[in-house]
Coordinates of C-alpha atoms in Angstrom, one line a residue:
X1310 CA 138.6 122.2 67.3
X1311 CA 139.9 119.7 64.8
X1312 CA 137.4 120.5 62.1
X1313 CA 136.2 124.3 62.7
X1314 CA 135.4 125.3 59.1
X1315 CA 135.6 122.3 57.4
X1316 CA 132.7 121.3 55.2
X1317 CA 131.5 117.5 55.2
X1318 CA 128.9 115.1 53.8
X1319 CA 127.8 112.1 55.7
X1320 CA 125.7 109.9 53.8
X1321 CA 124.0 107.5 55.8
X1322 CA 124.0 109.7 58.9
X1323 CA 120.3 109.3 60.8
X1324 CA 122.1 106.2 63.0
X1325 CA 124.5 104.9 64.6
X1326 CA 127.7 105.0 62.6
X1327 CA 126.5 107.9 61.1
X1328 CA 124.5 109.6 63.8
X1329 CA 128.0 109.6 66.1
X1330 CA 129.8 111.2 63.4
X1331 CA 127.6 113.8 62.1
X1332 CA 127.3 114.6 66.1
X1333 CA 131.4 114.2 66.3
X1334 CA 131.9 116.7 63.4
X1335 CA 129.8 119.1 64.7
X1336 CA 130.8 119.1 68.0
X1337 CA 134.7 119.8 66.4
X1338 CA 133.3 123.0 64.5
X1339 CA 132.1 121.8 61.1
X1340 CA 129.4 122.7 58.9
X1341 CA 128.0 119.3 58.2
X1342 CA 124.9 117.8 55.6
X1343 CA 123.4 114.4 56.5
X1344 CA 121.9 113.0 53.7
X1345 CA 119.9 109.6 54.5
X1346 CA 116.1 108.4 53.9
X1347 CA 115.3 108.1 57.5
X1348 CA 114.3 111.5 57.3
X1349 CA 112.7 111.7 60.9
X1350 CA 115.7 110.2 62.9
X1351 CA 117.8 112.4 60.5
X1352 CA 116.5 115.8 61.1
X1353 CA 116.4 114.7 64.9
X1354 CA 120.3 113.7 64.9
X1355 CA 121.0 117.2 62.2
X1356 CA 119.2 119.3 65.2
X1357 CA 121.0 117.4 68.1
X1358 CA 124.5 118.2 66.5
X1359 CA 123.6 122.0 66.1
X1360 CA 122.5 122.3 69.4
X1361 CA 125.8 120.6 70.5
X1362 CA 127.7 122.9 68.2
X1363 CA 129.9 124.9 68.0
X1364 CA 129.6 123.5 64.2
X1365 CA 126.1 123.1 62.3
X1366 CA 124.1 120.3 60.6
X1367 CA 121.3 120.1 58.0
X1368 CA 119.5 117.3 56.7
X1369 CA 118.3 116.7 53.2
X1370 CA 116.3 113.5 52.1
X1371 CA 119.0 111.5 49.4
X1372 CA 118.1 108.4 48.4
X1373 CA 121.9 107.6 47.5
X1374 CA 121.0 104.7 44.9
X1375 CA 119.7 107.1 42.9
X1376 CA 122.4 109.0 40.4
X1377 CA 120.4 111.9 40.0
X1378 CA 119.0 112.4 43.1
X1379 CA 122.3 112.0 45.0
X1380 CA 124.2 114.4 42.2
X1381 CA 122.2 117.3 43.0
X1382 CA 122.0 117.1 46.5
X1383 CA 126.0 116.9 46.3
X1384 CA 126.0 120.2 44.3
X1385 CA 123.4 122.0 46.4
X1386 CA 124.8 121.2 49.9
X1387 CA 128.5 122.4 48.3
X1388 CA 126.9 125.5 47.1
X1389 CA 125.3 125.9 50.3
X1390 CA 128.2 125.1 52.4
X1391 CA 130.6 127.6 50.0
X1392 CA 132.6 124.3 49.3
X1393 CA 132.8 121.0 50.1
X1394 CA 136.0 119.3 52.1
X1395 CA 135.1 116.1 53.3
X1396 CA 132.7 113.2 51.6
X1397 CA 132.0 110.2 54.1
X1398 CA 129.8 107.2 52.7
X1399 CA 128.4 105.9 55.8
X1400 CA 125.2 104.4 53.9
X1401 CA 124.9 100.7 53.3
X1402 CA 122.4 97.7 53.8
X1403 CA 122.9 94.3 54.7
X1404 CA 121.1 91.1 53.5
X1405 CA 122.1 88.0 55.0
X1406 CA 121.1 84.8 52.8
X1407 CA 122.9 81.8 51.9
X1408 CA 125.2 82.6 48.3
X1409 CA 123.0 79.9 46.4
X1410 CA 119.6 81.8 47.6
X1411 CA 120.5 85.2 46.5
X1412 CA 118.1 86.5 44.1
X1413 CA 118.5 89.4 41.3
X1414 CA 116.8 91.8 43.6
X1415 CA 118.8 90.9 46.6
X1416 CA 121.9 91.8 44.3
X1417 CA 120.0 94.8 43.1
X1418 CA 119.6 96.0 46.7
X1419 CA 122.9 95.8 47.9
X1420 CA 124.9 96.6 44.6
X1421 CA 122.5 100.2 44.4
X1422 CA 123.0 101.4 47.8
X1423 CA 126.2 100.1 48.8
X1424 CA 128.7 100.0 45.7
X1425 CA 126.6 102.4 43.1
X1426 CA 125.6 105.2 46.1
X1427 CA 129.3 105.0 47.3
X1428 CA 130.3 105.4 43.1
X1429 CA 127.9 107.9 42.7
X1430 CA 128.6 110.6 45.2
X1431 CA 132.3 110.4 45.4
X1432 CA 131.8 111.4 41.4
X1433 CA 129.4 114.1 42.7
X1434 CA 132.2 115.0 45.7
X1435 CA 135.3 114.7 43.6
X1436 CA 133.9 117.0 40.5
X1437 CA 133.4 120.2 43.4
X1438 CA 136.9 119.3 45.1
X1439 CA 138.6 119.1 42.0
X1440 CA 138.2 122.5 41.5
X1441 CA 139.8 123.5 44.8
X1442 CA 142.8 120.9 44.6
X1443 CA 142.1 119.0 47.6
X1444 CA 140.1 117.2 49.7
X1445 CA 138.8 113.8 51.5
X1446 CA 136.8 110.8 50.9
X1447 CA 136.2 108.4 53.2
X1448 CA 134.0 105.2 52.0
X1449 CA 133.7 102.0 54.0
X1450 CA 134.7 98.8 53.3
X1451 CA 133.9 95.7 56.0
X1452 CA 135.6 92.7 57.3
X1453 CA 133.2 90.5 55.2
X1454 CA 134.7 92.3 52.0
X1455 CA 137.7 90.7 53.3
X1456 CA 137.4 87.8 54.8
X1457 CA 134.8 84.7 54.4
X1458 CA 131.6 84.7 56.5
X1459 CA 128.9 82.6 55.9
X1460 CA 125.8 84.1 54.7
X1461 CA 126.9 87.1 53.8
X1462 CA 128.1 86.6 50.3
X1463 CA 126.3 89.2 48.7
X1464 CA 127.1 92.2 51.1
X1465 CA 130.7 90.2 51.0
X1466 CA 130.8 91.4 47.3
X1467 CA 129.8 94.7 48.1
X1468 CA 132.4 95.9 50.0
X1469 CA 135.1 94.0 48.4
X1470 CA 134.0 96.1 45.3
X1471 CA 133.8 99.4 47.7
X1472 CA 137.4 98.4 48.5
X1473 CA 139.0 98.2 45.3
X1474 CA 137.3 101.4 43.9
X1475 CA 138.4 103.2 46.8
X1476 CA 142.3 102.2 46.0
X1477 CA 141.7 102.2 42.4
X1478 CA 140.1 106.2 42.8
X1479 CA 142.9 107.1 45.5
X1480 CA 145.3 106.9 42.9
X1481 CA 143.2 108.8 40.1
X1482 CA 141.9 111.6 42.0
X1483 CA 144.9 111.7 44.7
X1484 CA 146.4 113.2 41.5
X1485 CA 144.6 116.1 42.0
X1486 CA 144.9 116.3 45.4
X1487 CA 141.9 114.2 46.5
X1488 CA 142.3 111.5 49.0
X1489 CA 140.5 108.4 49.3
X1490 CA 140.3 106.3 51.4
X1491 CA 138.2 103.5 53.3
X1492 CA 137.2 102.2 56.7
X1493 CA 136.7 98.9 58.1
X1494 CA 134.7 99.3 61.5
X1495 CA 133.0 96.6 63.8
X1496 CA 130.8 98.8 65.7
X1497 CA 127.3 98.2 67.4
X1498 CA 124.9 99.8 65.5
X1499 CA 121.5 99.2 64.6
X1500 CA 122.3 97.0 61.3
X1501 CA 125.2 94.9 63.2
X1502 CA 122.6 94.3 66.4
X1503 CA 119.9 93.0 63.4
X1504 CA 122.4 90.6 61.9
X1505 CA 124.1 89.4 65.3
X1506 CA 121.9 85.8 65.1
X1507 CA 123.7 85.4 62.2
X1508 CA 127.6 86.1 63.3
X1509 CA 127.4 83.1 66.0
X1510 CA 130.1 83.8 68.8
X1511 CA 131.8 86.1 66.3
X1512 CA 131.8 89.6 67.7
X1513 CA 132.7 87.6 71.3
X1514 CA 135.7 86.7 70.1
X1515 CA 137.0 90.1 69.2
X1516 CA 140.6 90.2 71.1
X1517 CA 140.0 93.9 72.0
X1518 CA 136.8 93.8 74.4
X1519 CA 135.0 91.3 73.3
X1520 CA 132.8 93.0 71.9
X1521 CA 131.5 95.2 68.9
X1522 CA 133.1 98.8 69.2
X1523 CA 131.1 101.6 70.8
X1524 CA 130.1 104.3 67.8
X1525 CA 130.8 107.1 70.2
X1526 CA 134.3 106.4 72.1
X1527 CA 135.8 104.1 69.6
X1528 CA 134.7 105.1 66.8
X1529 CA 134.0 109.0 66.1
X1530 CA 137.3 110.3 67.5
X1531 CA 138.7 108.2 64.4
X1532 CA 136.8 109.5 61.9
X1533 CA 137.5 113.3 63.6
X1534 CA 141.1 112.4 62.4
X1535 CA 140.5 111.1 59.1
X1536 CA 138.4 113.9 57.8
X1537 CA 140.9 116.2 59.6
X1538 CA 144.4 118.2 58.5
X1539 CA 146.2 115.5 60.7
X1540 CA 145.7 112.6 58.0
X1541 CA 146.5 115.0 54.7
X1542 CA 148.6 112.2 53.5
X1543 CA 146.8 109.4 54.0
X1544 CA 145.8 108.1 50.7
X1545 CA 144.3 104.1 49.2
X1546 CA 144.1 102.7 52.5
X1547 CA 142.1 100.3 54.3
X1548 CA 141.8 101.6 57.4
X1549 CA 140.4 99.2 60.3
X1550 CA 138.7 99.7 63.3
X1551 CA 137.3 96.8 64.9
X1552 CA 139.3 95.8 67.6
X1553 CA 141.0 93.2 65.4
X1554 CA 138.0 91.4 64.2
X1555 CA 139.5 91.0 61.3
X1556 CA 141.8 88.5 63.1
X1557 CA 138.5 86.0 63.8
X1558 CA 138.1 82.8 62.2

């Protein structure tokens, strides 16, 4: 078992990206929290992985936008865990709107869950792993954060930002043995099958597949490795998986 005592986070983790890696962790021996606001699906996927075991899961209700909130469920789920290892931010929201249409709340939306709940637990994660001298964050960037697609300017900005806090925090806190990094995925999930109208012939031009990535085979074995031993010096990198999307135009 790659994982078998290690002790994750996984924001975001009631669905697909999320759900397959709360299952994957499990199912490689670790104790695992999902925090999300979905709290139905959530609990249903935290009991699924536990029944899969050999590892564990438990869900808590975080609404990740909020700094409090998100804080103390960081601290409790370390306490309750005896530590904390791993911290992936899987939780984001997409708004697709032409750049001149965005409105204040459509920034507020997507800046609060997507850059500020990525800020706001890694500080909640790194100030438990500090202590211990090590550990992982993995926060995810997208395509759109690096390339141009129409109509999604404001998420676009998002995950640029996501990006350049996770190589800006990877040299900080990799100090102190705390490694950042981000993922890029292109994987069918319930927000990428919502937005697909939007995309065009996009994802059918991906050269591996033709197709968005599957959360379970191609994309859960990945981040098995990230949050594992195997990628200890892995540090500021963007790391993609999405069968070259990020070579579409």
């Amino acid at each position: 078992m790659q994982l078998d005592g290690k002790r994750i986070i996984v924001t975001g983790g009631a669905q697909g990206m999320g759900e397959a890696t709360v299952r994957a962790f499990a199912r490689e021996g670790a104790q695992v929290f999902s925090f999300d606001i979905k709290e139905s699906a959530g609990r249903s996927v935290a009991e699924k992985a536990t029944a899969e075991g050999p590892g564990s899961a438990r869900f808590s209700f975080v609404d990740v936008s909020d700094h409090a909130e998100v804080t103390e469920a960081v601290r409790d789920a370390a306490s309750a865990m005896g530590g904390l290892d791993v911290l992936v931010n899987i939780a984001g929201v997409q708004r697709a709107k032409p750049a001149e249409e965005l409105t204040p709340e459509d920034l507020d939306f997507l800046f609060d869950i997507n850059v500020r709940g990525t800020v706001y637990a890694g500080q909640a994660a790194f100030e438990v792993m500090k202590a211990a001298g090590t550990g992982a964050i993995l926060n995810f960037g997208s395509d759109a954060g690096l390339n141009p697609i129409a109509g999604l300017a404001g998420y676009s900005a998002t995950k640029g930002a996501v990006m350049a806090w996770t190589r800006t925090v990877a040299d900080e806190w990799g100090r102190q043995g705390i490694r950042v990094n981000s993922v890029v995925p292109a994987i069918a999930t319930p927000m990428t099958d919502a937005g697909t109208k939007d995309r065009g012939d996009r994802y059918s031009r991906v050269p591996l597949g033709g197709w968005l990535g599957d959360p379970e085979r191609d994309f859960a074995p990945v981040m098995v490795f990230l949050a594992g031993d195997g990628a200890r010096f892995i540090n500021g990198q963007i790391i993609a998986v999405n069968g070259g999307l990020g070579m579409v135009r």
